[in-house]
Structure formats: structure tokens, C-alpha cells
mmCIF file of C-alpha atoms in Angstrom:
data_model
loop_
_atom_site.group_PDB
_atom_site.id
_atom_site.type_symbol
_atom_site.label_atom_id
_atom_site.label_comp_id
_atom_site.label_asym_id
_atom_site.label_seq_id
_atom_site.Cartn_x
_atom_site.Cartn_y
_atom_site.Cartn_z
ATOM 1 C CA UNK A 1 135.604 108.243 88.295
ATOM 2 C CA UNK A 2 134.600 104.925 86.765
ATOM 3 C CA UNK A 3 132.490 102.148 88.734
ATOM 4 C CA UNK A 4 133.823 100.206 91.273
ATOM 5 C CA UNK A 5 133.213 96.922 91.152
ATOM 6 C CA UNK A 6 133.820 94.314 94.108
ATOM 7 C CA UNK A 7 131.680 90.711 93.812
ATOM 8 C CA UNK A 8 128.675 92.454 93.816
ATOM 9 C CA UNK A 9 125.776 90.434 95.444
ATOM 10 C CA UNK A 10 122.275 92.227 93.883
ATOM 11 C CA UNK A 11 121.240 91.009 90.798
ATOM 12 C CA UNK A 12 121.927 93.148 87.596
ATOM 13 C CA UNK A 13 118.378 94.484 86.956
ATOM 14 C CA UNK A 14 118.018 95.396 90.871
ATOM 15 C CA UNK A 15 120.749 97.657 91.508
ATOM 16 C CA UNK A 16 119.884 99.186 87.780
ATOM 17 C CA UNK A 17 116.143 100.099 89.456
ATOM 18 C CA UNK A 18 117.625 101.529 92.761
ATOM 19 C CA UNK A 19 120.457 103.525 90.691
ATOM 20 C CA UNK A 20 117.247 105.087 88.263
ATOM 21 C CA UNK A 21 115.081 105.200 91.373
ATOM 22 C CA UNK A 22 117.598 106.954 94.210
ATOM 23 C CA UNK A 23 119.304 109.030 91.811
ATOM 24 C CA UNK A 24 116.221 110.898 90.817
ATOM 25 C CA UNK A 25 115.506 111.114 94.122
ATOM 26 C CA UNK A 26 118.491 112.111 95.123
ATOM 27 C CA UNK A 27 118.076 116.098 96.159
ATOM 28 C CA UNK A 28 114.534 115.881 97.718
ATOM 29 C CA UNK A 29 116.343 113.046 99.612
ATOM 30 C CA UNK A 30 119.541 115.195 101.118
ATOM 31 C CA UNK A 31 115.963 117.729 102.164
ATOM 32 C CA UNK A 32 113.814 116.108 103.535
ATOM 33 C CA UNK A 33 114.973 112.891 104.998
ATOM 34 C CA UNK A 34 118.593 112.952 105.358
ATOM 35 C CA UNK A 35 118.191 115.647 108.321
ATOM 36 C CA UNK A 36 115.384 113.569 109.881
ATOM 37 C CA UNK A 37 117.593 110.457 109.858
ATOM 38 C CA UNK A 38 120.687 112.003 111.461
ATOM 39 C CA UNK A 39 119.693 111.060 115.330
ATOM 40 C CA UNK A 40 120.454 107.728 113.905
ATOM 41 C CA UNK A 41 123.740 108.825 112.990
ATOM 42 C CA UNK A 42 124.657 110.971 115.851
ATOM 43 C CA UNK A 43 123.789 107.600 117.958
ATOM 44 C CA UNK A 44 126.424 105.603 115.159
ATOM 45 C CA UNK A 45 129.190 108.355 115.845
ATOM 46 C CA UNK A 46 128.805 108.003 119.667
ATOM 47 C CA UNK A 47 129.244 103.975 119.131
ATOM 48 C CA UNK A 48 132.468 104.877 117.073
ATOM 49 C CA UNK A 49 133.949 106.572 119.485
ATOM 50 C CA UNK A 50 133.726 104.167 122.639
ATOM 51 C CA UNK A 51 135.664 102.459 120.294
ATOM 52 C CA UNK A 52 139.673 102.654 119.915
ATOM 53 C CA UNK A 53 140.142 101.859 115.853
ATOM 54 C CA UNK A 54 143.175 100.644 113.967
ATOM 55 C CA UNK A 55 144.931 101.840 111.334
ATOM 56 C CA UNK A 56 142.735 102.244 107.862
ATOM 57 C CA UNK A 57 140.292 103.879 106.029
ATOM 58 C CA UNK A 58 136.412 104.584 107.175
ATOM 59 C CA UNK A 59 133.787 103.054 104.845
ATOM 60 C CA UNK A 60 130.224 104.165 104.208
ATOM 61 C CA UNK A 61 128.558 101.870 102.270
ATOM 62 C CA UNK A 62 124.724 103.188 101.177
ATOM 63 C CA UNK A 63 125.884 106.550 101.290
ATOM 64 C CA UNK A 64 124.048 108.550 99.524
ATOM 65 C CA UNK A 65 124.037 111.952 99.124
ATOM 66 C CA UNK A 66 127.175 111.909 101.176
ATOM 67 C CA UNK A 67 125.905 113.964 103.979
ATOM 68 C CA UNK A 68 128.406 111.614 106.801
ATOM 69 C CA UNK A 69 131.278 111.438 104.973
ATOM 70 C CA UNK A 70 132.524 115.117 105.821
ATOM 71 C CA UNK A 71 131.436 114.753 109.769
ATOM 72 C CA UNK A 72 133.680 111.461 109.267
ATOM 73 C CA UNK A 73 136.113 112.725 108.516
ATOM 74 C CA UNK A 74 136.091 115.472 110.958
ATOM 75 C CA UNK A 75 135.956 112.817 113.802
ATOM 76 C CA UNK A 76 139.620 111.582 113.165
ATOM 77 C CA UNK A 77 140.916 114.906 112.691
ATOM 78 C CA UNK A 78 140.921 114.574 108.859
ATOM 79 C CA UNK A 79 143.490 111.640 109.538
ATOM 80 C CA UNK A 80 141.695 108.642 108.083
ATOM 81 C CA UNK A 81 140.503 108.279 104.300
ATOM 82 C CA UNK A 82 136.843 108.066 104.175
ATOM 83 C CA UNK A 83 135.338 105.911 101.017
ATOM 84 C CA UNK A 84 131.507 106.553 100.576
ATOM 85 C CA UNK A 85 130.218 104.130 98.564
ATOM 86 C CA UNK A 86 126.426 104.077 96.779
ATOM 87 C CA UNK A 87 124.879 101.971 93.537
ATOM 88 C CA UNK A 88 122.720 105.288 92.769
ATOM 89 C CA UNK A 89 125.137 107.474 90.412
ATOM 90 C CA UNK A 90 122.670 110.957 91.412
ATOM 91 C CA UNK A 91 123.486 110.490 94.662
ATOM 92 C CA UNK A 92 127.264 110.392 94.264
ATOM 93 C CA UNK A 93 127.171 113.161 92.010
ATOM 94 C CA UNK A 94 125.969 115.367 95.447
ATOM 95 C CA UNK A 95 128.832 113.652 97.608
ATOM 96 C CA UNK A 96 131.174 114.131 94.739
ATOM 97 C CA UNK A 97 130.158 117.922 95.622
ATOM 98 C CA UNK A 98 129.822 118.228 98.483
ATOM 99 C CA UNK A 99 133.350 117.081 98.878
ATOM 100 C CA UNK A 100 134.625 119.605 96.306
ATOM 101 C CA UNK A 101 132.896 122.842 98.143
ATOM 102 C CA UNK A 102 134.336 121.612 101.505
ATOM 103 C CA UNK A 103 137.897 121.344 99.470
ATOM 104 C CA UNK A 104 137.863 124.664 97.816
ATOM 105 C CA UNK A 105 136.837 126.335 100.920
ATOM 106 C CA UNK A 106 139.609 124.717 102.977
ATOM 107 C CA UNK A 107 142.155 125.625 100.086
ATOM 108 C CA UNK A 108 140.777 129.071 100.089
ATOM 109 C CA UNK A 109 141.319 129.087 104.023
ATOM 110 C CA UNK A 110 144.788 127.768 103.812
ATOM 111 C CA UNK A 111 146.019 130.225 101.077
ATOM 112 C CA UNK A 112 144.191 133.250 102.967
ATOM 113 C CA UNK A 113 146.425 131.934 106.074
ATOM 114 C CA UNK A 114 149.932 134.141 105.769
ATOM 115 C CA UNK A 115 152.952 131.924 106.815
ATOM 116 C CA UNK A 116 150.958 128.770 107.247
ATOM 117 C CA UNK A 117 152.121 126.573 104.247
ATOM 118 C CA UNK A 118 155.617 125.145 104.995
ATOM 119 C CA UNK A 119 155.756 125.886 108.493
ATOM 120 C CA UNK A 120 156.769 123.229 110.789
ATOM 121 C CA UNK A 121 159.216 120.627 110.592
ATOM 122 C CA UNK A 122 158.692 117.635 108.066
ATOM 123 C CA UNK A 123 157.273 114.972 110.448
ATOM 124 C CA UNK A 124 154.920 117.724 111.891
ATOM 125 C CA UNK A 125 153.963 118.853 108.515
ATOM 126 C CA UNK A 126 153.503 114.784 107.373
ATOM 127 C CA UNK A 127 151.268 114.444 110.574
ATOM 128 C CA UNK A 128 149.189 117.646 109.539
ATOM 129 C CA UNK A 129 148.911 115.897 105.930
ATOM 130 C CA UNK A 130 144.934 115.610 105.559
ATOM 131 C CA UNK A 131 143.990 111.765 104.304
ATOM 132 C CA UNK A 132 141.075 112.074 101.096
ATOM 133 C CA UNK A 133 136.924 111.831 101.315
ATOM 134 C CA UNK A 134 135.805 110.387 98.246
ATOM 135 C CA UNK A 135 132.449 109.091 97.058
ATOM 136 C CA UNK A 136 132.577 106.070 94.856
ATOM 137 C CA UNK A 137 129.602 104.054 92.444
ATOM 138 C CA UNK A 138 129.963 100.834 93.860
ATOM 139 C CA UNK A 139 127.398 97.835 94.737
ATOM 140 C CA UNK A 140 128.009 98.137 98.691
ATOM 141 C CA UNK A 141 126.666 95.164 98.832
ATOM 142 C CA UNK A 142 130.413 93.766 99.196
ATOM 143 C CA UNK A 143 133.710 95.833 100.317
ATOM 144 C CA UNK A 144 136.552 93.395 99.686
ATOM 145 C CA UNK A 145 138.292 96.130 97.292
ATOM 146 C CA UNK A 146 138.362 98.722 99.559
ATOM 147 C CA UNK A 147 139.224 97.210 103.160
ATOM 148 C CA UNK A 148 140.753 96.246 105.537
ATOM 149 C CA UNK A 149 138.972 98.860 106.993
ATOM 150 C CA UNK A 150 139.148 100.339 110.082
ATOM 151 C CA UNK A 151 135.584 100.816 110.125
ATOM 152 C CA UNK A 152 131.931 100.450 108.578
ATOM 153 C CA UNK A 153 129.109 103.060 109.256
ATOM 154 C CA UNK A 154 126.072 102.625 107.356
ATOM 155 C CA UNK A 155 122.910 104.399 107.986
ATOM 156 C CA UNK A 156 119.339 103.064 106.481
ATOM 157 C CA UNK A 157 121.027 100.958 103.290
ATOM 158 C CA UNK A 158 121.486 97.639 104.704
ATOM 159 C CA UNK A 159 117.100 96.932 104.524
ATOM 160 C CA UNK A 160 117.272 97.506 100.879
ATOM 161 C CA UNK A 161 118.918 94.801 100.148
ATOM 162 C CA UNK A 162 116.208 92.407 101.643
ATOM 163 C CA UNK A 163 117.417 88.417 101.076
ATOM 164 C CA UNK A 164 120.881 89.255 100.740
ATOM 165 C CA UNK A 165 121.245 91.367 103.858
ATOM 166 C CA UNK A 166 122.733 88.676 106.146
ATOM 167 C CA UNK A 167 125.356 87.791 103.125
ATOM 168 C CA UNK A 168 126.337 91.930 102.527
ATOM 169 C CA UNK A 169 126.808 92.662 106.539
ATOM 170 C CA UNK A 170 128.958 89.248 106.699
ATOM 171 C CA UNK A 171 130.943 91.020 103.785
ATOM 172 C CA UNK A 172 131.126 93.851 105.579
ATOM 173 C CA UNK A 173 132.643 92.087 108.818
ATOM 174 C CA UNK A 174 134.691 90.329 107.438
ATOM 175 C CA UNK A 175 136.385 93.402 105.597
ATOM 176 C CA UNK A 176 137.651 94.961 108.859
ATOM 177 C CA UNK A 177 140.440 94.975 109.752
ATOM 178 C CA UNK A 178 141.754 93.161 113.304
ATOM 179 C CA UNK A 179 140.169 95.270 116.073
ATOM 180 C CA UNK A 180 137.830 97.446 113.537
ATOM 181 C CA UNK A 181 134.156 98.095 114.075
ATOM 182 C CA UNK A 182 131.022 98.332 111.999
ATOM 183 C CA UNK A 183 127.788 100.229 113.104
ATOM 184 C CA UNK A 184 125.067 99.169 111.145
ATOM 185 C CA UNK A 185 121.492 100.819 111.797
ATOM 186 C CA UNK A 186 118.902 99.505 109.163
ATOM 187 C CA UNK A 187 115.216 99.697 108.923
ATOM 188 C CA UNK A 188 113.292 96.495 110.235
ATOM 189 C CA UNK A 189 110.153 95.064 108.421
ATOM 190 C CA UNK A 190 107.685 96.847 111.335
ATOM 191 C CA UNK A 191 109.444 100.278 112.268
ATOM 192 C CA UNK A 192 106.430 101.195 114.976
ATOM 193 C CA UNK A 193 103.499 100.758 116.578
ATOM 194 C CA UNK A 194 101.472 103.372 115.085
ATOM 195 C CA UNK A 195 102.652 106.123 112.660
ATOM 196 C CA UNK A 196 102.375 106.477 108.895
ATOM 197 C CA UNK A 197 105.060 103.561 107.770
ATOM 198 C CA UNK A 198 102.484 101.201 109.510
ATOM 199 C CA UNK A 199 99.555 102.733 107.893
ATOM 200 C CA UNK A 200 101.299 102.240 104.372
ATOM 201 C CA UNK A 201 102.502 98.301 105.339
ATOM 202 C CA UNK A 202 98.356 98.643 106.366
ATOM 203 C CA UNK A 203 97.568 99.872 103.093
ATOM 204 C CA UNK A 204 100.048 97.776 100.894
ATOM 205 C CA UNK A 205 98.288 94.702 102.589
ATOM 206 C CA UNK A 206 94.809 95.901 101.723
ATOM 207 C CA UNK A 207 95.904 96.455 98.171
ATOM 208 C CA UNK A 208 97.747 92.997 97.632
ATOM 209 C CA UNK A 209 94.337 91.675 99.206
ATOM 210 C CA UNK A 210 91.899 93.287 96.522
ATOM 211 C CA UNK A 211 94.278 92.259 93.920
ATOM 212 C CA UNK A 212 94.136 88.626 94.882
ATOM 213 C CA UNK A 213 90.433 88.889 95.156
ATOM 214 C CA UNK A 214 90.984 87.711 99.111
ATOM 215 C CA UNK A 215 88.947 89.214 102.247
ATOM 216 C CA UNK A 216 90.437 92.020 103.426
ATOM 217 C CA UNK A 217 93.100 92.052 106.249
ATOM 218 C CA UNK A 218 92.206 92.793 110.058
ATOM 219 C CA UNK A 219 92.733 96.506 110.764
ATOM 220 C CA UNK A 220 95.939 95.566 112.519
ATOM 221 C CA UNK A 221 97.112 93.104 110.303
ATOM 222 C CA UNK A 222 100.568 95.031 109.817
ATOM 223 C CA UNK A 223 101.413 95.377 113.014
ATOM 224 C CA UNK A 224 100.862 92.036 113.766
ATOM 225 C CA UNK A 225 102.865 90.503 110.792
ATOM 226 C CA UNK A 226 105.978 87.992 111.688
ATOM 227 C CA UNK A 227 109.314 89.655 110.797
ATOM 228 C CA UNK A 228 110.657 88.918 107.507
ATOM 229 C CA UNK A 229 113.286 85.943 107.038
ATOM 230 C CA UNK A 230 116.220 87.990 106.532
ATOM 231 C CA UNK A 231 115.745 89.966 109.290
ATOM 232 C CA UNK A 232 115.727 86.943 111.610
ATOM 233 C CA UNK A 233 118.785 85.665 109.673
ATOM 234 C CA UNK A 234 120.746 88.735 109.679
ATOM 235 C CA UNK A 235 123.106 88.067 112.150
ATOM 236 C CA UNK A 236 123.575 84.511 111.456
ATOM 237 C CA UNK A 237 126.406 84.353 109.031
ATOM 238 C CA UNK A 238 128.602 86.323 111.305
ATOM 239 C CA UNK A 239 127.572 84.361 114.669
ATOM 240 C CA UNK A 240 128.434 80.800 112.341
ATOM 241 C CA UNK A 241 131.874 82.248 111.926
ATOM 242 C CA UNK A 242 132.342 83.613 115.836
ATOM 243 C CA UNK A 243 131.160 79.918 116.633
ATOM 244 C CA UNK A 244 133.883 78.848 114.241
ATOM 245 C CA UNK A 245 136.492 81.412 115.479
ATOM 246 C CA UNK A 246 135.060 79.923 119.281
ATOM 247 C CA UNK A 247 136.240 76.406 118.575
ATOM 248 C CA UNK A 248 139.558 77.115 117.053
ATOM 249 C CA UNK A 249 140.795 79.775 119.198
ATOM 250 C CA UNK A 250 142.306 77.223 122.019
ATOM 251 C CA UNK A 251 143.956 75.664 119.094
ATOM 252 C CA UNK A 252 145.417 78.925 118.130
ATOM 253 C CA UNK A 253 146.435 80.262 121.073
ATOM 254 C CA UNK A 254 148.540 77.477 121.229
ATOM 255 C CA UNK A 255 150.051 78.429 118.535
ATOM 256 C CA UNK A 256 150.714 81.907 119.429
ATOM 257 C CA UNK A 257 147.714 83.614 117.810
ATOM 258 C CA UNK A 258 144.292 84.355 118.602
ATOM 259 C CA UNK A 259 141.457 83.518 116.231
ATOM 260 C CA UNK A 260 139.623 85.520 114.046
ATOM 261 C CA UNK A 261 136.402 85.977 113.864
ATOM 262 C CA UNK A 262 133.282 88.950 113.775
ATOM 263 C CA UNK A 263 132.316 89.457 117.158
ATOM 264 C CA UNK A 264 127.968 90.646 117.753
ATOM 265 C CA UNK A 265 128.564 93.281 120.164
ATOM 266 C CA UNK A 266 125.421 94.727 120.360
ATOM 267 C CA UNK A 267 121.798 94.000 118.284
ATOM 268 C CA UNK A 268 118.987 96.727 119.477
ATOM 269 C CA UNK A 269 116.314 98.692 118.418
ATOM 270 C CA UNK A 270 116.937 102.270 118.510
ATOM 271 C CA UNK A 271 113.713 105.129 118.475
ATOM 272 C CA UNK A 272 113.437 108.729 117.831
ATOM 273 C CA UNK A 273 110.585 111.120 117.429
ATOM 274 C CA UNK A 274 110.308 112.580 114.032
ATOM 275 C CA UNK A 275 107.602 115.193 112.532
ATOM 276 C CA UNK A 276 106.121 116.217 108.982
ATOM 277 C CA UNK A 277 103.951 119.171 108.090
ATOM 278 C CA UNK A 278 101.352 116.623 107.027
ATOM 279 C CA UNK A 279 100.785 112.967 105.937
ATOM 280 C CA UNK A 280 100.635 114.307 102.161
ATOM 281 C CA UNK A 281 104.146 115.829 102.712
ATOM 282 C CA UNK A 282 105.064 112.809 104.054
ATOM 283 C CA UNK A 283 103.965 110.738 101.231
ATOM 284 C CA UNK A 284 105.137 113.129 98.639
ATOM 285 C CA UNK A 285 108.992 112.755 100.121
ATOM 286 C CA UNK A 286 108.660 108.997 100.371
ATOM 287 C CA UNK A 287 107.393 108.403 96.902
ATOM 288 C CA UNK A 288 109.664 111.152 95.215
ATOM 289 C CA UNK A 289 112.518 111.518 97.360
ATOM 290 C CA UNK A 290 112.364 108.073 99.746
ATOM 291 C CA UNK A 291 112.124 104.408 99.045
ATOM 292 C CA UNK A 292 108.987 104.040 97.653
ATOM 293 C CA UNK A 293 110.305 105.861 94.112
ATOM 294 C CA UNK A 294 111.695 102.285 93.091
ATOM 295 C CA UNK A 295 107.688 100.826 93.605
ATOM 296 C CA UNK A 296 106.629 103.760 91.831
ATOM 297 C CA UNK A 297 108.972 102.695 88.759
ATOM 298 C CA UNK A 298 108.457 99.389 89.229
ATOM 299 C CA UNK A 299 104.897 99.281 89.223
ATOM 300 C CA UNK A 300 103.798 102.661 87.380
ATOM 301 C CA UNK A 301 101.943 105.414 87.902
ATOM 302 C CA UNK A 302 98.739 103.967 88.509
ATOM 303 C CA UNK A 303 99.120 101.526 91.026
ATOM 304 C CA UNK A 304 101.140 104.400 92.821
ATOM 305 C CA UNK A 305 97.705 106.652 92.634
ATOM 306 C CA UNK A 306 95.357 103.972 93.610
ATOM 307 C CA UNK A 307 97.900 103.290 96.622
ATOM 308 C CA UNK A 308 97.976 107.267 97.669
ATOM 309 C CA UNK A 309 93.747 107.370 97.635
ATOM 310 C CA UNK A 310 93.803 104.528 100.153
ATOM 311 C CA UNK A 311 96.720 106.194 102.076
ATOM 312 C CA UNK A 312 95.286 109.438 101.914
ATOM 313 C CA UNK A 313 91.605 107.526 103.354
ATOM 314 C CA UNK A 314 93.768 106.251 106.236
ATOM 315 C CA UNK A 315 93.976 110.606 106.817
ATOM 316 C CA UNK A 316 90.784 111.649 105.776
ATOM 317 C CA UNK A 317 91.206 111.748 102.475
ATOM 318 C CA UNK A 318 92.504 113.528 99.677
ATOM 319 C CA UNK A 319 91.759 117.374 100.359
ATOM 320 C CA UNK A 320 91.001 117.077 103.862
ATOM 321 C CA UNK A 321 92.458 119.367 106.286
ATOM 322 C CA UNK A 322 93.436 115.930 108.413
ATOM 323 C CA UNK A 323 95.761 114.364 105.663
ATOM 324 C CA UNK A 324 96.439 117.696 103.651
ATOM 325 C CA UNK A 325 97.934 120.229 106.330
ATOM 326 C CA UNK A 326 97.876 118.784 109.897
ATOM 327 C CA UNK A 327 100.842 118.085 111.190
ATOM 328 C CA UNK A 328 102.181 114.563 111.689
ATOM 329 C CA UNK A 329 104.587 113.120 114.392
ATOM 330 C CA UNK A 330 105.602 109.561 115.045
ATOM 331 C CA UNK A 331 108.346 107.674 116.796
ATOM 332 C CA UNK A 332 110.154 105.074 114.376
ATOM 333 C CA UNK A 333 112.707 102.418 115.618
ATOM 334 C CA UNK A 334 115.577 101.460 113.595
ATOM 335 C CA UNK A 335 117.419 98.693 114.264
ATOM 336 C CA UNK A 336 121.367 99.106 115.518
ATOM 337 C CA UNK A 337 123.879 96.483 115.129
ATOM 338 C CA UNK A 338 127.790 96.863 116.296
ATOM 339 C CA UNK A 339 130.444 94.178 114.966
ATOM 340 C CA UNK A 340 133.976 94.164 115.922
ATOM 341 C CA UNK A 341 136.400 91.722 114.134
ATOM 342 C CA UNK A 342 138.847 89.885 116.621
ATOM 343 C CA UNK A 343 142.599 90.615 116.273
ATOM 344 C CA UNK A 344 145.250 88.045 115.386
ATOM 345 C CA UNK A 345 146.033 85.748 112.724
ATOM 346 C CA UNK A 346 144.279 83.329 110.925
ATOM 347 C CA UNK A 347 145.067 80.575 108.648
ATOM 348 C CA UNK A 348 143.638 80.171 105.094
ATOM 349 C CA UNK A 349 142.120 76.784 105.799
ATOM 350 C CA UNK A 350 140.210 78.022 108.866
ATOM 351 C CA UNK A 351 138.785 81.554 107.033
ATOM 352 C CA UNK A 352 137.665 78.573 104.299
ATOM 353 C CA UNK A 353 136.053 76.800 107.138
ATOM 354 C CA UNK A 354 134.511 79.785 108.883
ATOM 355 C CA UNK A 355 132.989 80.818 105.134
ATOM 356 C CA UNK A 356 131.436 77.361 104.609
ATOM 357 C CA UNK A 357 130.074 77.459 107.950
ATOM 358 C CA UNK A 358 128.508 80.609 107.193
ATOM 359 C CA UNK A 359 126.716 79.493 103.748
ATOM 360 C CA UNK A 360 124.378 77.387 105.452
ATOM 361 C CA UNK A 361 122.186 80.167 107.691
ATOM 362 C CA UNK A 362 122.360 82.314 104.341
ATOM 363 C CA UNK A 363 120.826 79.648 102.126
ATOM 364 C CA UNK A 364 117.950 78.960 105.066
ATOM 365 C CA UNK A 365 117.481 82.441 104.564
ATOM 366 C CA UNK A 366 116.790 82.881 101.528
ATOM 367 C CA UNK A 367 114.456 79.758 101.410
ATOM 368 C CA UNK A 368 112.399 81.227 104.213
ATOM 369 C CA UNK A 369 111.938 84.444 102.394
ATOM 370 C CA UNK A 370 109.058 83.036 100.542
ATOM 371 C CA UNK A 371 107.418 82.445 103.824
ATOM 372 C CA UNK A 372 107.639 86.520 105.559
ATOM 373 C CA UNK A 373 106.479 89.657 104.720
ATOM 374 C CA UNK A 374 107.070 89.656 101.147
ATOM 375 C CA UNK A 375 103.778 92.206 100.569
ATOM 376 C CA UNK A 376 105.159 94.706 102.957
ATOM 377 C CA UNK A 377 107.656 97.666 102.100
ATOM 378 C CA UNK A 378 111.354 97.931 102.820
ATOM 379 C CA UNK A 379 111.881 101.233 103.644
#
């Protein structure tokens, strides 16, 4: 299947480091951290259904290996098309298989099944018709050729996108369709109080520090640090256009139809406990198999080894039994946003409007980017 293109917002040479990065880290990935992460999307499944959708298909943009496109799918009885969508071509490669086993062994099923192909009448048989999963190499960043969409799940993608988050979930909004829902959960700048992400936004601040040739941080530095810009920002796009939708709706309903617009319905922070054999395991998925692979290529080997030594001091250091085989636990928070787009009609003048409105939070955003937490990771 070729590329998908649809306005992409990351520059060229980004989404050519993340594609390198996540694709070769791609299986440890599907391990090691796509099991750990699925509270998160247990919790984004439970939002879904409180939620009656409309008609159209599911999209998962970020999704990786695939690993939610199947339980999807499952939800609505096989009835909806599913799209995953992911920059990284190694990680739709395993969705893109994934998919295939689960066909064959449902073919296999249905042929092994005597008398159960043709049997109905042709309305009950249309009904029974299963609707396609597919896994697609797309920027995510923007999903106007795949919607309207009934819905948006995405699960830890949304962060890596930094300045242009607030821009990408606006896109995603405003590609539902009337009355369709998007459940965002994203990693913020801090993720916890204490716990081995701190330590490395601890370490990473040290580094940047010595490199400079400034003092060295306060011990706590990290978990003091402001939020970054975008994250302050993210929601601003899409409340600019419900402020929009706000003002025009009595003007609407006049006319017989309600505005349009992205309703906020809920913006939280979301924990759940999570455990690794050791903080070396934890580094080694992180840096192989996680987010830190695209520093790693970015930077080079070298910087990556001087940053493991002062991770690994944070433990004990290299070889001790501390950082090399006592187990680790920690409590991460991701961050959980639910849209819902507003049903009726709106004109082409007033979506025009509502866009323009929304270009002015984005472009504070990225100007205040040079002003957060530029030194510390995105996970």
C-alpha cells in the first residue's frame, strides 16, 4: 500500500527521523511497552463507550504496532472500518500483520463452519458483512483524507509532535463527524513526581548544563520545571472555534441549524502503576524500543553513553545490584482529553471564520516554545 498523504504538518526531515527511529524499534516496542501502556487504553475504550457514535469509520492515528486496532474493531461488532494510521513504516508492517493472522484465522473459522456461508436472508447476511482494519503510512499529524470519522483514539502519539500538537488535535476535531468523539491520552512534559522519566528529565538537565559550561541544576530542578508551551496551548485552537461556534449558534438556530463546533469535554490527568525488572531494563526499552531511539540517532552513540553513566549514577551505577537487577515501580500520569464535535450544519464562511480564529492561539504557541522545556524529553 503506498503512503498516504493528507497536509501533513511535521517537517520533512522530522517525520523521516521518527519513521528510521520507531520502525527499528518497532518489535521491542509491541514487548515491552505496548502491554504496559494498555490501562491507558482500556480507560480510552471505557470513554468510547459512554458515548453513542455516528455513522463512520474509527481512526487511530500514532498507531503503531497496531495492537488497538483489532480490540476496535471488536467493540462495534466488526461493523465499523478501523484506519490505523503511523509515519513509522516498521511499525505498520506489524499492524499490516497482525491484521492478516486475525483474517486468515477468521477465514479458516468460517470455512471450518458447515452450513454457515450463505445462510440467512440477504439483509441479514449484509448486516453480518464485517467492515475492514487496515493500517496505513500516513503523517497523523492531519486526517482530512480519511474522515468524517466517527471517532479518534490515539494513545501516547499526540506528545511527539511537540509545537504542532495544538494544530494536529484541532485537525483531528475537526475531522469528526457531527456527534463523533476523539479520546486523546498523550504524555505531558512532567509525567510524575518521582520515578525514572523524572530522573532522565533530571539527568537531561544536568547534561545540557555541563555542556553549556553553567552550574549545575538543583536536585529537583525537573520536577519543578514550568510545562512546555504547547502543552498549555493544546486545547486552544479547538476552544477558539467552540467560542466561535458559541457566538453563532443563536444566529443559526434561527435558521434552523445548530452550529458546529469541537466541544472540550473532559481535560485530566490519568495515573497507573507500572513495573520493570530494573532501571537498566528500563533504559534499554526506552532507548531501543521507546522514544528516546530518535535522541539516540539524532545525537549518536556517544552522547547516548555519557547520558546512560549519569542515569545509571542516579541507580547506583553501572553494575550495581540497585540499577542492574532490582526491580523498579513507578506511577506515571498521562494526560486524557475527550472532544466531541457538535451536530448540525455549518456554513463555509463561518468554518473560514472559526479556522482564522483558531490560527492565532497556534502561532502564540509556537512563539512561546522557545521559552518551556525545550531541554527536557518528550516521551
Amino acid at each position: 500500500m503506498a503512503t498516504t498523504s493528507s497536509s501533513p504538518l511535521m517537517p520533512k526531515e522530522r517525520v523521516e527521523l521518527l519513521d528510521r527511529a520507531w520502525s527499528e524499534a518497532a518489535e521491542l516496542y509491541l514487548k515491552e511497552l505496548a502491554p504496559r501502556f494498555d490501562p491507558w487504553f482500556q480507560l480510552a475504550v471505557g470513554e468510547l463507550k459512554s458515548h453513542t457514535l455516528p455513522p463512520g469509520p474509527v481512526l487511530v492515528p500514532c498507531c503503531g504496532p497496531g495492537q488497538e486496532l483489532l480490540p476496535l474493531h471488536a467493540l462495534y461488532g466488526g461493523q465499523r472500518r478501523v484506519v490505523g494510521l503511523d509515519l513509522s513504516q516498521g511499525m505498520i508492517r506489524l499492524a499490516r500483520a497482525a491484521i492478516a493472522s486475525a483474517s486468515g484465522a477468521a477465514a479458516a473459522n468460517t470455512g471450518s463452519s458447515s452450513g454457515a456461508v450463505g445462510c440467512g436472508t440477504p439483509q441479514q447476511q449484509q448486516q453480518q458483512q464485517q467492515q475492514p482494519v487496515e493500517a496505513v503510512v500516513a503523517d497523523a499529524s492531519a486526517l482530512d483524507a480519511f474522515g468524517p470519522a466517527a471517532a479518534v483514539v490515539s494513545v501516547f502519539g499526540l506528545q511527539q509532535m511537540s509545537a504542532m500538537a495544538p494544530a494536529a488535535l484541532a485537525n483531528w476535531g475537526r475531522c469528526l463527524a457531527p456527534g463523533g468523539v476523539a479520546v486523546v491520552v498523550l504524555w505531558p512534559s512532567r509525567v510524575e513526581d518521582r520515578g525514572p522519566w523524572l530522573t532522565f528529565d533530571q539527568v537531561i538537565l544536568e547534561k545540557t548544563a555541563v555542556d553549556k559550561g553553567q552550574p549545575p541544576p538543583p536536585p529537583d530542578a525537573a520536577r519543578v520545571a514550568e510545562p512546555l508551551a504547547w502543552e498549555l496551548a493544546l486545547t486552544e485552537p479547538l476552544r477558539a472555534e467552540e467560542a466561535a461556534a458559541a457566538e453563532e449558534e443563536a444566529v443559526e438556530r434561527v435558521q434552523g441549524a445548530a452550529a458546529v463546533g469541537v466541544e472540550v469535554l473532559a481535560d485530566r490527568l490519568q495515573a497507573f502503576d507500572m513495573t520493570w525488572p530494573s532501571a537498566e531494563f528500563f533504559w534499554k526499552v526506552m532507548t531501543e524500543g521507546g522514544p528516546w531511539r530518535a535522541r539516540r540517532l539524532a545525537q549518536g552513540e556517544a552522547a547516548m553513553t555519557d547520558l546512560a553513566n549519569r542515569f545509571a549514577a542516579k541507580y547506583g551505577g553501572m553494575g550495581s545490584e540497585q540499577y542492574g537487577s532490582a526491580p523498579l515501580s513507578h506511577r506515571p500520569a498521562a494526560r486524557v482529553v475527550v472532544l466531541r464535535r457538535r451536530g448540525g450544519v455549518g456554513g463555509g464562511g463561518s468554518m473560514e471564520g472559526r479556522v482564522a480564529a483558531a490560527a492565532l492561539p497556534a502561532a502564540v504557541a509556537q512563539q512561546r516554545q522557545a521559552q518551556g522545556r525545550g531541554e527536557l524529553s518528550a516521551l
